[in-house]
mmCIF file of N, CA and C in Angstrom:
data_model
loop_
_atom_site.group_PDB
_atom_site.id
_atom_site.type_symbol
_atom_site.label_atom_id
_atom_site.label_comp_id
_atom_site.label_asym_id
_atom_site.label_seq_id
_atom_site.Cartn_x
_atom_site.Cartn_y
_atom_site.Cartn_z
ATOM 1 N N GLN A 1 22.399 3.304 -15.109
ATOM 2 C CA GLN A 1 21.695 1.621 -14.918
ATOM 3 C C GLN A 1 21.971 1.522 -13.729
ATOM 4 N N VAL A 2 21.533 2.007 -12.769
ATOM 5 C CA VAL A 2 21.940 1.885 -10.738
ATOM 6 C C VAL A 2 20.904 0.593 -10.380
ATOM 7 N N GLN A 3 21.088 -0.554 -10.067
ATOM 8 C CA GLN A 3 19.971 -1.146 -9.215
ATOM 9 C C GLN A 3 20.521 -2.266 -8.501
ATOM 10 N N LEU A 4 18.526 -2.736 -7.887
ATOM 11 C CA LEU A 4 19.709 -3.076 -6.482
ATOM 12 C C LEU A 4 18.313 -4.759 -6.651
ATOM 13 N N MET A 5 18.803 -5.971 -6.930
ATOM 14 C CA MET A 5 18.092 -6.662 -7.316
ATOM 15 C C MET A 5 17.950 -8.005 -6.251
ATOM 16 N N GLU A 6 16.861 -7.905 -5.412
ATOM 17 C CA GLU A 6 16.519 -9.220 -4.408
ATOM 18 C C GLU A 6 16.114 -9.770 -4.590
ATOM 19 N N SER A 7 16.601 -11.143 -4.457
ATOM 20 C CA SER A 7 15.538 -12.532 -4.603
ATOM 21 C C SER A 7 16.072 -13.479 -2.795
ATOM 22 N N GLY A 8 15.836 -14.815 -3.712
ATOM 23 C CA GLY A 8 15.522 -15.771 -2.169
ATOM 24 C C GLY A 8 14.258 -15.387 -1.468
ATOM 25 N N GLY A 9 14.209 -14.895 -2.001
ATOM 26 C CA GLY A 9 12.319 -15.305 -0.641
ATOM 27 C C GLY A 9 11.514 -16.008 -0.975
ATOM 28 N N GLY A 10 10.162 -16.399 -0.428
ATOM 29 C CA GLY A 10 9.728 -17.017 -0.813
ATOM 30 C C GLY A 10 8.794 -17.777 0.652
ATOM 31 N N SER A 11 8.000 -19.103 0.762
ATOM 32 C CA SER A 11 7.225 -19.269 1.867
ATOM 33 C C SER A 11 7.904 -20.181 1.827
ATOM 34 N N VAL A 12 7.850 -20.470 3.173
ATOM 35 C CA VAL A 12 7.934 -21.687 4.343
ATOM 36 C C VAL A 12 7.047 -21.546 5.489
ATOM 37 N N GLN A 13 7.432 -21.910 5.997
ATOM 38 C CA GLN A 13 6.835 -22.673 7.411
ATOM 39 C C GLN A 13 7.811 -21.787 8.930
ATOM 40 N N ALA A 14 6.799 -21.630 9.644
ATOM 41 C CA ALA A 14 7.481 -20.899 10.686
ATOM 42 C C ALA A 14 8.847 -22.159 10.983
ATOM 43 N N GLY A 15 9.754 -21.634 11.866
ATOM 44 C CA GLY A 15 10.511 -22.716 11.701
ATOM 45 C C GLY A 15 11.695 -22.469 10.585
ATOM 46 N N GLY A 16 11.786 -22.107 9.905
ATOM 47 C CA GLY A 16 12.966 -22.075 8.944
ATOM 48 C C GLY A 16 13.396 -21.314 8.390
ATOM 49 N N SER A 17 14.667 -21.646 7.405
ATOM 50 C CA SER A 17 15.257 -19.848 6.780
ATOM 51 C C SER A 17 15.323 -19.866 5.822
ATOM 52 N N LEU A 18 15.276 -18.468 6.010
ATOM 53 C CA LEU A 18 15.728 -18.464 4.143
ATOM 54 C C LEU A 18 16.723 -17.825 3.925
ATOM 55 N N ARG A 19 17.874 -17.537 2.745
ATOM 56 C CA ARG A 19 18.119 -16.784 2.515
ATOM 57 C C ARG A 19 19.106 -16.092 1.696
ATOM 58 N N LEU A 20 18.144 -14.163 1.267
ATOM 59 C CA LEU A 20 18.462 -13.464 1.156
ATOM 60 C C LEU A 20 19.366 -12.715 0.483
ATOM 61 N N SER A 21 19.533 -12.138 -1.498
ATOM 62 C CA SER A 21 20.329 -12.147 -2.140
ATOM 63 C C SER A 21 19.816 -10.973 -2.720
ATOM 64 N N CYS A 22 20.727 -9.876 -2.205
ATOM 65 C CA CYS A 22 21.210 -8.561 -3.273
ATOM 66 C C CYS A 22 22.220 -8.616 -4.095
ATOM 67 N N ALA A 23 21.703 -8.374 -5.214
ATOM 68 C CA ALA A 23 22.746 -7.941 -6.441
ATOM 69 C C ALA A 23 22.563 -6.624 -6.685
ATOM 70 N N ALA A 24 23.949 -5.470 -6.672
ATOM 71 C CA ALA A 24 23.795 -4.344 -7.035
ATOM 72 C C ALA A 24 24.967 -4.720 -8.811
ATOM 73 N N SER A 25 24.098 -3.644 -9.450
ATOM 74 C CA SER A 25 25.032 -3.231 -10.254
ATOM 75 C C SER A 25 24.797 -1.674 -11.350
ATOM 76 N N GLY A 26 25.333 -2.169 -11.965
ATOM 77 C CA GLY A 26 25.783 -0.022 -11.931
ATOM 78 C C GLY A 26 26.628 0.779 -11.563
ATOM 79 N N PHE A 27 27.097 -0.286 -10.039
ATOM 80 C CA PHE A 27 27.155 1.130 -8.649
ATOM 81 C C PHE A 27 28.409 -0.163 -8.332
ATOM 82 N N THR A 28 29.056 0.517 -7.086
ATOM 83 C CA THR A 28 30.189 -0.492 -6.523
ATOM 84 C C THR A 28 29.602 0.457 -5.529
ATOM 85 N N ILE A 29 29.457 -0.788 -4.413
ATOM 86 C CA ILE A 29 28.625 -0.983 -2.584
ATOM 87 C C ILE A 29 29.555 -0.756 -1.827
ATOM 88 N N SER A 30 30.977 -0.934 -2.337
ATOM 89 C CA SER A 30 31.821 -1.012 -1.454
ATOM 90 C C SER A 30 31.875 0.544 -0.586
ATOM 91 N N GLY A 31 31.384 1.132 -0.696
ATOM 92 C CA GLY A 31 31.477 2.559 -0.125
ATOM 93 C C GLY A 31 30.215 2.952 0.399
ATOM 94 N N TYR A 32 29.365 2.164 0.483
ATOM 95 C CA TYR A 32 28.070 2.374 1.016
ATOM 96 C C TYR A 32 27.505 1.396 2.478
ATOM 97 N N CYS A 33 27.042 2.157 3.233
ATOM 98 C CA CYS A 33 26.268 1.645 3.851
ATOM 99 C C CYS A 33 24.242 0.911 3.290
ATOM 100 N N MET A 34 24.728 -0.823 3.759
ATOM 101 C CA MET A 34 23.358 -1.766 3.217
ATOM 102 C C MET A 34 22.939 -1.677 4.152
ATOM 103 N N VAL A 35 21.040 -1.917 3.850
ATOM 104 C CA VAL A 35 20.359 -1.779 5.228
ATOM 105 C C VAL A 35 19.508 -3.291 4.201
ATOM 106 N N TRP A 36 18.933 -4.093 5.114
ATOM 107 C CA TRP A 36 16.886 -4.399 4.546
ATOM 108 C C TRP A 36 16.625 -4.039 5.136
ATOM 109 N N PHE A 37 15.208 -4.020 4.992
ATOM 110 C CA PHE A 37 14.481 -2.882 5.176
ATOM 111 C C PHE A 37 13.149 -3.870 4.501
ATOM 112 N N ARG A 38 11.819 -3.144 5.729
ATOM 113 C CA ARG A 38 11.017 -4.436 4.976
ATOM 114 C C ARG A 38 9.414 -3.546 6.085
ATOM 115 N N GLN A 39 7.830 -4.620 5.060
ATOM 116 C CA GLN A 39 7.254 -3.573 5.016
ATOM 117 C C GLN A 39 6.022 -4.795 5.074
ATOM 118 N N ALA A 40 5.506 -4.748 6.105
ATOM 119 C CA ALA A 40 4.055 -5.548 6.355
ATOM 120 C C ALA A 40 2.906 -4.585 5.643
ATOM 121 N N PRO A 41 1.443 -4.966 5.121
ATOM 122 C CA PRO A 41 0.465 -5.075 4.611
ATOM 123 C C PRO A 41 0.649 -3.442 5.836
ATOM 124 N N GLY A 42 -0.248 -1.984 5.687
ATOM 125 C CA GLY A 42 -0.966 -1.306 6.479
ATOM 126 C C GLY A 42 0.086 -0.955 7.891
ATOM 127 N N LYS A 43 1.698 -1.179 7.507
ATOM 128 C CA LYS A 43 2.384 -0.900 8.754
ATOM 129 C C LYS A 43 3.881 -0.316 8.057
ATOM 130 N N GLU A 44 4.028 0.386 8.808
ATOM 131 C CA GLU A 44 5.845 1.578 8.102
ATOM 132 C C GLU A 44 7.324 0.825 8.049
ATOM 133 N N ARG A 45 7.778 1.597 7.707
ATOM 134 C CA ARG A 45 8.904 0.197 6.665
ATOM 135 C C ARG A 45 9.703 -0.055 7.883
ATOM 136 N N GLU A 46 10.677 -0.806 8.379
ATOM 137 C CA GLU A 46 11.344 -1.489 9.115
ATOM 138 C C GLU A 46 12.306 -1.059 8.787
ATOM 139 N N ARG A 47 13.644 -1.077 9.765
ATOM 140 C CA ARG A 47 14.827 -0.891 9.020
ATOM 141 C C ARG A 47 14.593 -2.779 10.009
ATOM 142 N N VAL A 48 15.258 -3.606 9.295
ATOM 143 C CA VAL A 48 15.626 -4.656 9.394
ATOM 144 C C VAL A 48 17.218 -5.434 9.809
ATOM 145 N N ALA A 49 18.128 -4.832 9.044
ATOM 146 C CA ALA A 49 19.219 -4.691 9.246
ATOM 147 C C ALA A 49 20.243 -4.121 8.934
ATOM 148 N N GLY A 50 21.824 -3.382 9.185
ATOM 149 C CA GLY A 50 22.639 -2.839 8.536
ATOM 150 C C GLY A 50 24.069 -3.329 8.188
ATOM 151 N N ILE A 51 24.565 -3.115 7.971
ATOM 152 C CA ILE A 51 26.020 -3.865 7.465
ATOM 153 C C ILE A 51 26.540 -2.511 7.151
ATOM 154 N N SER A 52 28.230 -1.900 7.509
ATOM 155 C CA SER A 52 28.730 -0.571 7.368
ATOM 156 C C SER A 52 29.237 -0.362 6.039
ATOM 157 N N PRO A 53 30.306 -0.165 5.490
ATOM 158 C CA PRO A 53 31.175 -0.692 3.980
ATOM 159 C C PRO A 53 31.866 -1.720 4.570
ATOM 160 N N ASP A 54 33.130 -1.326 6.058
ATOM 161 C CA ASP A 54 33.562 -2.590 5.448
ATOM 162 C C ASP A 54 33.356 -3.800 6.904
ATOM 163 N N GLY A 55 32.079 -3.601 7.224
ATOM 164 C CA GLY A 55 31.374 -4.774 7.304
ATOM 165 C C GLY A 55 31.580 -4.853 9.039
ATOM 166 N N VAL A 56 32.580 -3.931 10.641
ATOM 167 C CA VAL A 56 32.468 -4.091 11.094
ATOM 168 C C VAL A 56 31.001 -3.544 11.805
ATOM 169 N N TRP A 57 30.562 -2.304 11.404
ATOM 170 C CA TRP A 57 29.393 -1.790 11.921
ATOM 171 C C TRP A 57 28.053 -2.542 12.105
ATOM 172 N N ASN A 58 27.209 -3.484 12.269
ATOM 173 C CA ASN A 58 26.035 -4.593 11.709
ATOM 174 C C ASN A 58 25.278 -4.593 13.334
ATOM 175 N N ASP A 59 24.401 -4.445 12.824
ATOM 176 C CA ASP A 59 22.928 -4.005 13.289
ATOM 177 C C ASP A 59 21.431 -4.583 13.510
ATOM 178 N N TYR A 60 20.618 -4.838 13.877
ATOM 179 C CA TYR A 60 19.507 -6.126 13.497
ATOM 180 C C TYR A 60 18.280 -5.181 14.299
ATOM 181 N N VAL A 61 17.256 -5.272 13.824
ATOM 182 C CA VAL A 61 16.005 -4.928 14.929
ATOM 183 C C VAL A 61 15.508 -5.276 16.079
ATOM 184 N N ASP A 62 15.622 -4.876 17.561
ATOM 185 C CA ASP A 62 15.676 -6.166 18.197
ATOM 186 C C ASP A 62 14.818 -7.503 18.171
ATOM 187 N N SER A 63 13.591 -6.988 17.170
ATOM 188 C CA SER A 63 12.209 -8.825 16.892
ATOM 189 C C SER A 63 13.412 -9.785 16.935
ATOM 190 N N VAL A 64 14.763 -10.147 15.431
ATOM 191 C CA VAL A 64 14.854 -10.360 14.321
ATOM 192 C C VAL A 64 17.067 -11.035 15.086
ATOM 193 N N LYS A 65 16.866 -10.519 16.629
ATOM 194 C CA LYS A 65 18.308 -10.717 16.818
ATOM 195 C C LYS A 65 18.583 -12.064 17.678
ATOM 196 N N GLY A 66 19.580 -12.158 16.911
ATOM 197 C CA GLY A 66 19.889 -13.431 17.183
ATOM 198 C C GLY A 66 19.236 -14.508 16.323
ATOM 199 N N ARG A 67 18.816 -15.204 14.864
ATOM 200 C CA ARG A 67 17.620 -15.927 14.040
ATOM 201 C C ARG A 67 17.975 -14.720 12.767
ATOM 202 N N PHE A 68 18.600 -13.635 12.576
ATOM 203 C CA PHE A 68 18.821 -13.219 11.622
ATOM 204 C C PHE A 68 20.232 -12.616 11.058
ATOM 205 N N ALA A 69 21.785 -12.940 10.237
ATOM 206 C CA ALA A 69 22.735 -12.481 10.066
ATOM 207 C C ALA A 69 22.949 -11.912 8.350
ATOM 208 N N ILE A 70 22.974 -10.313 8.562
ATOM 209 C CA ILE A 70 23.382 -9.849 7.425
ATOM 210 C C ILE A 70 24.989 -9.268 7.076
ATOM 211 N N SER A 71 25.468 -9.933 6.217
ATOM 212 C CA SER A 71 26.854 -10.697 5.928
ATOM 213 C C SER A 71 26.780 -9.210 4.039
ATOM 214 N N ARG A 72 27.854 -8.830 4.401
ATOM 215 C CA ARG A 72 28.259 -8.376 2.717
ATOM 216 C C ARG A 72 29.428 -8.986 1.670
ATOM 217 N N ASP A 73 29.477 -9.246 0.986
ATOM 218 C CA ASP A 73 30.325 -9.542 -0.018
ATOM 219 C C ASP A 73 30.742 -8.445 -1.325
ATOM 220 N N ASN A 74 31.891 -7.364 -0.565
ATOM 221 C CA ASN A 74 32.469 -6.801 -1.705
ATOM 222 C C ASN A 74 32.881 -6.445 -2.687
ATOM 223 N N ALA A 75 33.403 -7.597 -3.068
ATOM 224 C CA ALA A 75 34.234 -8.018 -4.731
ATOM 225 C C ALA A 75 32.744 -8.359 -4.930
ATOM 226 N N LYS A 76 31.506 -9.203 -4.656
ATOM 227 C CA LYS A 76 30.391 -10.100 -5.764
ATOM 228 C C LYS A 76 29.794 -9.097 -5.980
ATOM 229 N N ASN A 77 29.972 -8.032 -4.492
ATOM 230 C CA ASN A 77 28.582 -6.977 -4.542
ATOM 231 C C ASN A 77 27.356 -7.292 -4.713
ATOM 232 N N THR A 78 27.254 -7.743 -3.766
ATOM 233 C CA THR A 78 26.440 -8.591 -3.340
ATOM 234 C C THR A 78 25.897 -8.863 -1.749
ATOM 235 N N LEU A 79 25.173 -8.166 -0.911
ATOM 236 C CA LEU A 79 24.227 -7.878 0.679
ATOM 237 C C LEU A 79 24.319 -9.423 0.529
ATOM 238 N N TYR A 80 24.151 -10.297 1.481
ATOM 239 C CA TYR A 80 23.017 -10.644 1.891
ATOM 240 C C TYR A 80 22.300 -10.724 3.588
ATOM 241 N N LEU A 81 21.578 -11.927 3.802
ATOM 242 C CA LEU A 81 20.626 -11.873 4.585
ATOM 243 C C LEU A 81 19.707 -13.274 4.668
ATOM 244 N N GLN A 82 20.628 -13.847 6.358
ATOM 245 C CA GLN A 82 20.450 -15.020 6.587
ATOM 246 C C GLN A 82 18.885 -15.124 7.257
ATOM 247 N N MET A 83 17.989 -15.833 7.132
ATOM 248 C CA MET A 83 17.053 -15.829 8.021
ATOM 249 C C MET A 83 16.521 -17.032 8.356
ATOM 250 N N ASN A 84 16.513 -17.265 9.443
ATOM 251 C CA ASN A 84 16.897 -18.364 10.015
ATOM 252 C C ASN A 84 15.777 -18.758 11.713
ATOM 253 N N SER A 85 15.135 -19.501 12.102
ATOM 254 C CA SER A 85 13.969 -20.133 12.598
ATOM 255 C C SER A 85 12.947 -18.557 12.656
ATOM 256 N N LEU A 86 12.547 -18.634 11.484
ATOM 257 C CA LEU A 86 11.917 -17.701 10.952
ATOM 258 C C LEU A 86 10.335 -17.658 12.001
ATOM 259 N N LYS A 87 9.384 -16.560 12.096
ATOM 260 C CA LYS A 87 7.688 -17.222 12.450
ATOM 261 C C LYS A 87 6.467 -16.023 11.752
ATOM 262 N N PRO A 88 5.675 -16.098 11.975
ATOM 263 C CA PRO A 88 4.648 -15.698 11.374
ATOM 264 C C PRO A 88 5.166 -14.437 11.215
ATOM 265 N N GLU A 89 5.160 -13.544 11.773
ATOM 266 C CA GLU A 89 5.531 -11.930 12.157
ATOM 267 C C GLU A 89 6.611 -11.506 11.509
ATOM 268 N N ASP A 90 6.861 -12.496 11.253
ATOM 269 C CA ASP A 90 8.329 -11.708 9.747
ATOM 270 C C ASP A 90 8.057 -11.520 8.599
ATOM 271 N N THR A 91 6.742 -12.636 7.668
ATOM 272 C CA THR A 91 5.857 -11.799 6.595
ATOM 273 C C THR A 91 6.362 -10.497 6.431
ATOM 274 N N ALA A 92 6.842 -9.876 5.354
ATOM 275 C CA ALA A 92 6.532 -9.225 5.199
ATOM 276 C C ALA A 92 7.476 -8.403 2.927
ATOM 277 N N MET A 93 7.441 -7.742 3.014
ATOM 278 C CA MET A 93 8.329 -7.617 1.600
ATOM 279 C C MET A 93 9.122 -6.867 1.932
ATOM 280 N N TYR A 94 10.530 -7.307 1.651
ATOM 281 C CA TYR A 94 11.654 -7.130 1.874
ATOM 282 C C TYR A 94 12.640 -6.716 1.187
ATOM 283 N N TYR A 95 13.022 -5.660 1.071
ATOM 284 C CA TYR A 95 13.714 -4.452 0.852
ATOM 285 C C TYR A 95 14.482 -4.266 0.561
ATOM 286 N N CYS A 96 16.262 -4.688 -0.228
ATOM 287 C CA CYS A 96 17.078 -3.559 -0.282
ATOM 288 C C CYS A 96 18.296 -2.625 -0.532
ATOM 289 N N ALA A 97 18.659 -2.224 0.150
ATOM 290 C CA ALA A 97 18.759 -0.497 0.238
ATOM 291 C C ALA A 97 19.919 0.250 0.053
ATOM 292 N N ALA A 98 20.499 0.582 -0.292
ATOM 293 C CA ALA A 98 22.206 1.523 -0.228
ATOM 294 C C ALA A 98 22.172 3.341 0.208
ATOM 295 N N ILE A 99 22.732 3.290 1.164
ATOM 296 C CA ILE A 99 23.200 4.516 1.776
ATOM 297 C C ILE A 99 24.492 5.064 1.196
ATOM 298 N N GLY A 100 24.708 6.412 0.580
ATOM 299 C CA GLY A 100 26.142 7.138 0.767
ATOM 300 C C GLY A 100 25.851 7.107 -0.347
ATOM 301 N N PRO A 101 27.791 7.952 -0.559
ATOM 302 C CA PRO A 101 28.811 7.041 0.019
ATOM 303 C C PRO A 101 28.999 7.693 1.169
ATOM 304 N N GLY A 102 29.127 5.939 1.638
ATOM 305 C CA GLY A 102 29.200 6.646 3.281
ATOM 306 C C GLY A 102 28.143 6.448 4.233
ATOM 307 N N CYS A 103 28.067 7.164 5.650
ATOM 308 C CA CYS A 103 26.817 5.826 6.076
ATOM 309 C C CYS A 103 26.346 6.377 7.589
ATOM 310 N N TYR A 104 24.928 6.733 7.352
ATOM 311 C CA TYR A 104 24.723 7.642 8.407
ATOM 312 C C TYR A 104 24.094 5.761 9.993
ATOM 313 N N LEU A 105 24.599 7.120 10.434
ATOM 314 C CA LEU A 105 23.909 5.559 11.757
ATOM 315 C C LEU A 105 23.403 5.651 12.682
ATOM 316 N N PRO A 106 22.386 5.294 13.208
ATOM 317 C CA PRO A 106 21.517 3.890 12.705
ATOM 318 C C PRO A 106 21.807 4.794 11.452
ATOM 319 N N PRO A 107 21.335 4.196 9.963
ATOM 320 C CA PRO A 107 20.824 4.063 9.106
ATOM 321 C C PRO A 107 19.041 4.005 8.239
ATOM 322 N N ARG A 108 18.550 5.694 8.298
ATOM 323 C CA ARG A 108 17.303 5.434 7.738
ATOM 324 C C ARG A 108 16.651 5.686 6.827
ATOM 325 N N VAL A 109 15.200 5.311 6.648
ATOM 326 C CA VAL A 109 14.291 5.053 5.589
ATOM 327 C C VAL A 109 14.933 6.224 4.304
ATOM 328 N N GLU A 110 14.886 7.074 5.092
ATOM 329 C CA GLU A 110 15.283 9.003 3.991
ATOM 330 C C GLU A 110 16.422 9.140 4.198
ATOM 331 N N HIS A 111 17.666 8.819 4.338
ATOM 332 C CA HIS A 111 19.126 8.304 4.512
ATOM 333 C C HIS A 111 19.253 7.788 2.586
ATOM 334 N N VAL A 112 18.275 7.107 2.025
ATOM 335 C CA VAL A 112 18.570 5.707 1.460
ATOM 336 C C VAL A 112 19.008 5.871 0.176
ATOM 337 N N ASN A 113 19.649 6.322 -1.123
ATOM 338 C CA ASN A 113 20.071 6.418 -2.077
ATOM 339 C C ASN A 113 19.309 5.862 -3.337
ATOM 340 N N TYR A 114 19.186 4.120 -3.376
ATOM 341 C CA TYR A 114 19.180 3.576 -3.630
ATOM 342 C C TYR A 114 17.860 1.838 -3.183
ATOM 343 N N TRP A 115 17.202 1.819 -4.254
ATOM 344 C CA TRP A 115 15.885 0.951 -3.049
ATOM 345 C C TRP A 115 16.253 -0.536 -4.166
ATOM 346 N N GLY A 116 15.879 -1.871 -3.723
ATOM 347 C CA GLY A 116 16.217 -2.980 -4.496
ATOM 348 C C GLY A 116 13.751 -2.661 -4.832
ATOM 349 N N GLN A 117 13.818 -3.383 -5.864
ATOM 350 C CA GLN A 117 11.891 -4.042 -5.649
ATOM 351 C C GLN A 117 11.337 -4.055 -4.731
ATOM 352 N N GLY A 118 12.545 -5.077 -4.189
ATOM 353 C CA GLY A 118 11.492 -5.924 -3.038
ATOM 354 C C GLY A 118 11.697 -7.240 -3.472
ATOM 355 N N THR A 119 11.373 -7.975 -2.006
ATOM 356 C CA THR A 119 11.056 -9.685 -2.621
ATOM 357 C C THR A 119 10.166 -9.913 -1.340
ATOM 358 N N GLN A 120 9.727 -11.411 -1.171
ATOM 359 C CA GLN A 120 7.971 -11.704 -0.474
ATOM 360 C C GLN A 120 8.581 -12.528 0.105
ATOM 361 N N VAL A 121 8.224 -12.483 1.454
ATOM 362 C CA VAL A 121 8.776 -13.446 2.755
ATOM 363 C C VAL A 121 7.533 -13.489 3.404
ATOM 364 N N THR A 122 6.874 -15.235 3.078
ATOM 365 C CA THR A 122 5.727 -15.490 3.501
ATOM 366 C C THR A 122 6.585 -16.302 4.385
ATOM 367 N N VAL A 123 5.297 -16.570 5.419
ATOM 368 C CA VAL A 123 5.637 -17.300 7.410
ATOM 369 C C VAL A 123 4.476 -17.691 7.365
ATOM 370 N N SER A 124 3.501 -18.809 7.081
ATOM 371 C CA SER A 124 3.401 -19.763 7.982
ATOM 372 C C SER A 124 3.310 -20.214 9.142
ATOM 373 N N SER A 125 2.119 -20.461 9.933
ATOM 374 C CA SER A 125 2.232 -21.064 11.260
ATOM 375 C C SER A 125 2.114 -22.170 10.839
#
Protein backbone atom coordinates (compact mmCIF):
# COMPACT_ATOMS: atom_id res chain seq x y z
CA GLN A 1 0.00 0.00 0.00
CA VAL A 2 2.29 2.70 -1.28
CA GLN A 3 0.67 6.06 -0.75
CA LEU A 4 1.47 9.73 -1.05
CA MET A 5 -1.04 11.89 0.77
CA GLU A 6 -1.09 15.63 0.13
CA SER A 7 -2.53 18.14 2.55
CA GLY A 8 -2.50 21.87 3.12
CA GLY A 9 -4.30 23.08 0.02
CA GLY A 10 -7.17 25.51 0.11
CA SER A 11 -8.42 28.88 -1.04
CA VAL A 12 -6.43 32.04 -0.39
CA GLN A 13 -6.28 35.59 -1.62
CA ALA A 14 -3.53 36.78 -3.91
CA GLY A 15 -0.41 37.53 -1.90
CA GLY A 16 -1.19 34.89 0.68
CA SER A 17 0.73 31.78 1.63
CA LEU A 18 0.13 28.06 1.90
CA ARG A 19 2.30 25.17 2.98
CA LEU A 20 1.64 21.86 1.29
CA SER A 21 2.68 18.59 2.87
CA CYS A 22 3.05 15.15 1.34
CA ALA A 23 3.21 12.23 3.73
CA ALA A 24 4.50 8.96 2.32
CA SER A 25 3.61 5.50 3.53
CA GLY A 26 4.47 2.02 2.33
CA PHE A 27 7.94 3.10 1.24
CA THR A 28 10.79 5.28 2.42
CA ILE A 29 11.31 8.48 0.46
CA SER A 30 14.99 8.87 1.37
CA GLY A 31 16.10 7.10 -1.83
CA TYR A 32 13.76 9.02 -4.13
CA CYS A 33 13.69 12.33 -5.87
CA MET A 34 10.53 14.06 -4.76
CA VAL A 35 8.58 16.39 -6.99
CA TRP A 36 5.62 18.72 -6.89
CA PHE A 37 3.59 18.94 -10.09
CA ARG A 38 0.51 21.00 -10.78
CA GLN A 39 -2.22 20.91 -13.38
CA ALA A 40 -4.84 23.50 -14.22
CA PRO A 41 -7.92 22.59 -16.28
CA GLY A 42 -7.09 22.30 -19.97
CA LYS A 43 -3.35 22.52 -19.39
CA GLU A 44 -0.55 19.98 -19.25
CA ARG A 45 0.80 18.82 -15.95
CA GLU A 46 3.94 20.80 -15.18
CA ARG A 47 6.74 20.33 -12.72
CA VAL A 48 6.66 23.02 -10.08
CA ALA A 49 9.64 21.98 -7.98
CA GLY A 50 11.89 19.00 -7.44
CA ILE A 51 14.41 17.93 -4.83
CA SER A 52 17.10 15.26 -4.79
CA PRO A 53 17.14 12.45 -2.21
CA ASP A 54 19.71 14.26 -0.09
CA GLY A 55 18.25 17.72 -0.67
CA VAL A 56 21.37 19.03 -2.39
CA TRP A 57 19.70 19.54 -5.77
CA ASN A 58 16.48 21.43 -6.20
CA ASP A 59 14.87 23.44 -8.94
CA TYR A 60 11.74 25.38 -9.73
CA VAL A 61 9.69 26.35 -12.71
CA ASP A 62 10.55 29.95 -13.60
CA SER A 63 7.12 31.25 -12.67
CA VAL A 64 7.53 30.31 -8.98
CA LYS A 65 11.21 31.07 -8.41
CA GLY A 66 11.69 33.26 -5.38
CA ARG A 67 8.18 32.52 -4.12
CA PHE A 68 8.07 28.76 -3.54
CA ALA A 69 10.46 26.58 -1.55
CA ILE A 70 10.60 22.79 -1.66
CA SER A 71 12.00 20.86 1.27
CA ARG A 72 11.98 17.37 2.69
CA ASP A 73 12.28 15.69 6.04
CA ASN A 74 13.40 12.16 5.36
CA ALA A 75 13.15 11.25 9.04
CA LYS A 76 9.44 12.11 8.90
CA ASN A 77 9.02 10.60 5.42
CA THR A 78 7.44 13.87 4.33
CA LEU A 79 7.83 16.39 1.51
CA TYR A 80 6.84 20.06 1.76
CA LEU A 81 6.15 22.99 -0.51
CA GLN A 82 6.07 26.45 1.01
CA MET A 83 4.18 28.80 -1.29
CA ASN A 84 4.40 32.54 -0.67
CA SER A 85 3.15 35.57 -2.59
CA LEU A 86 0.55 33.42 -4.30
CA LYS A 87 -0.91 34.60 -7.59
CA PRO A 88 -4.17 33.65 -9.33
CA GLU A 89 -2.14 31.84 -12.00
CA ASP A 90 -0.92 29.45 -9.28
CA THR A 91 -4.43 28.02 -9.10
CA ALA A 92 -4.23 24.31 -9.90
CA MET A 93 -4.37 20.83 -8.51
CA TYR A 94 -1.02 20.14 -6.89
CA TYR A 95 0.38 16.62 -6.94
CA CYS A 96 3.16 15.06 -4.93
CA ALA A 97 5.26 12.49 -6.78
CA ALA A 98 8.18 10.16 -6.15
CA ILE A 99 10.83 9.09 -8.67
CA GLY A 100 13.31 6.37 -7.94
CA PRO A 101 15.12 4.71 -6.42
CA GLY A 102 17.46 7.27 -7.85
CA CYS A 103 16.34 10.13 -10.05
CA TYR A 104 16.52 11.62 -13.51
CA LEU A 105 17.50 15.28 -13.60
CA PRO A 106 15.37 17.15 -14.28
CA PRO A 107 12.45 14.93 -13.25
CA ARG A 108 9.70 14.39 -15.80
CA VAL A 109 6.13 13.12 -15.65
CA GLU A 110 7.10 9.89 -17.40
CA HIS A 111 9.65 9.12 -14.68
CA VAL A 112 7.16 9.15 -11.82
CA ASN A 113 6.82 5.92 -9.86
CA TYR A 114 4.20 7.06 -7.35
CA TRP A 115 1.58 9.80 -7.46
CA GLY A 116 -0.49 11.40 -4.77
CA GLN A 117 -4.16 12.12 -5.35
CA GLY A 118 -3.66 15.87 -5.39
CA THR A 119 -4.71 18.84 -3.33
CA GLN A 120 -6.49 21.86 -4.76
CA VAL A 121 -4.96 25.33 -4.47
CA THR A 122 -7.18 28.23 -5.45
CA VAL A 123 -5.89 31.81 -5.40
CA SER A 124 -8.42 34.59 -5.79
CA SER A 125 -7.70 38.12 -6.94
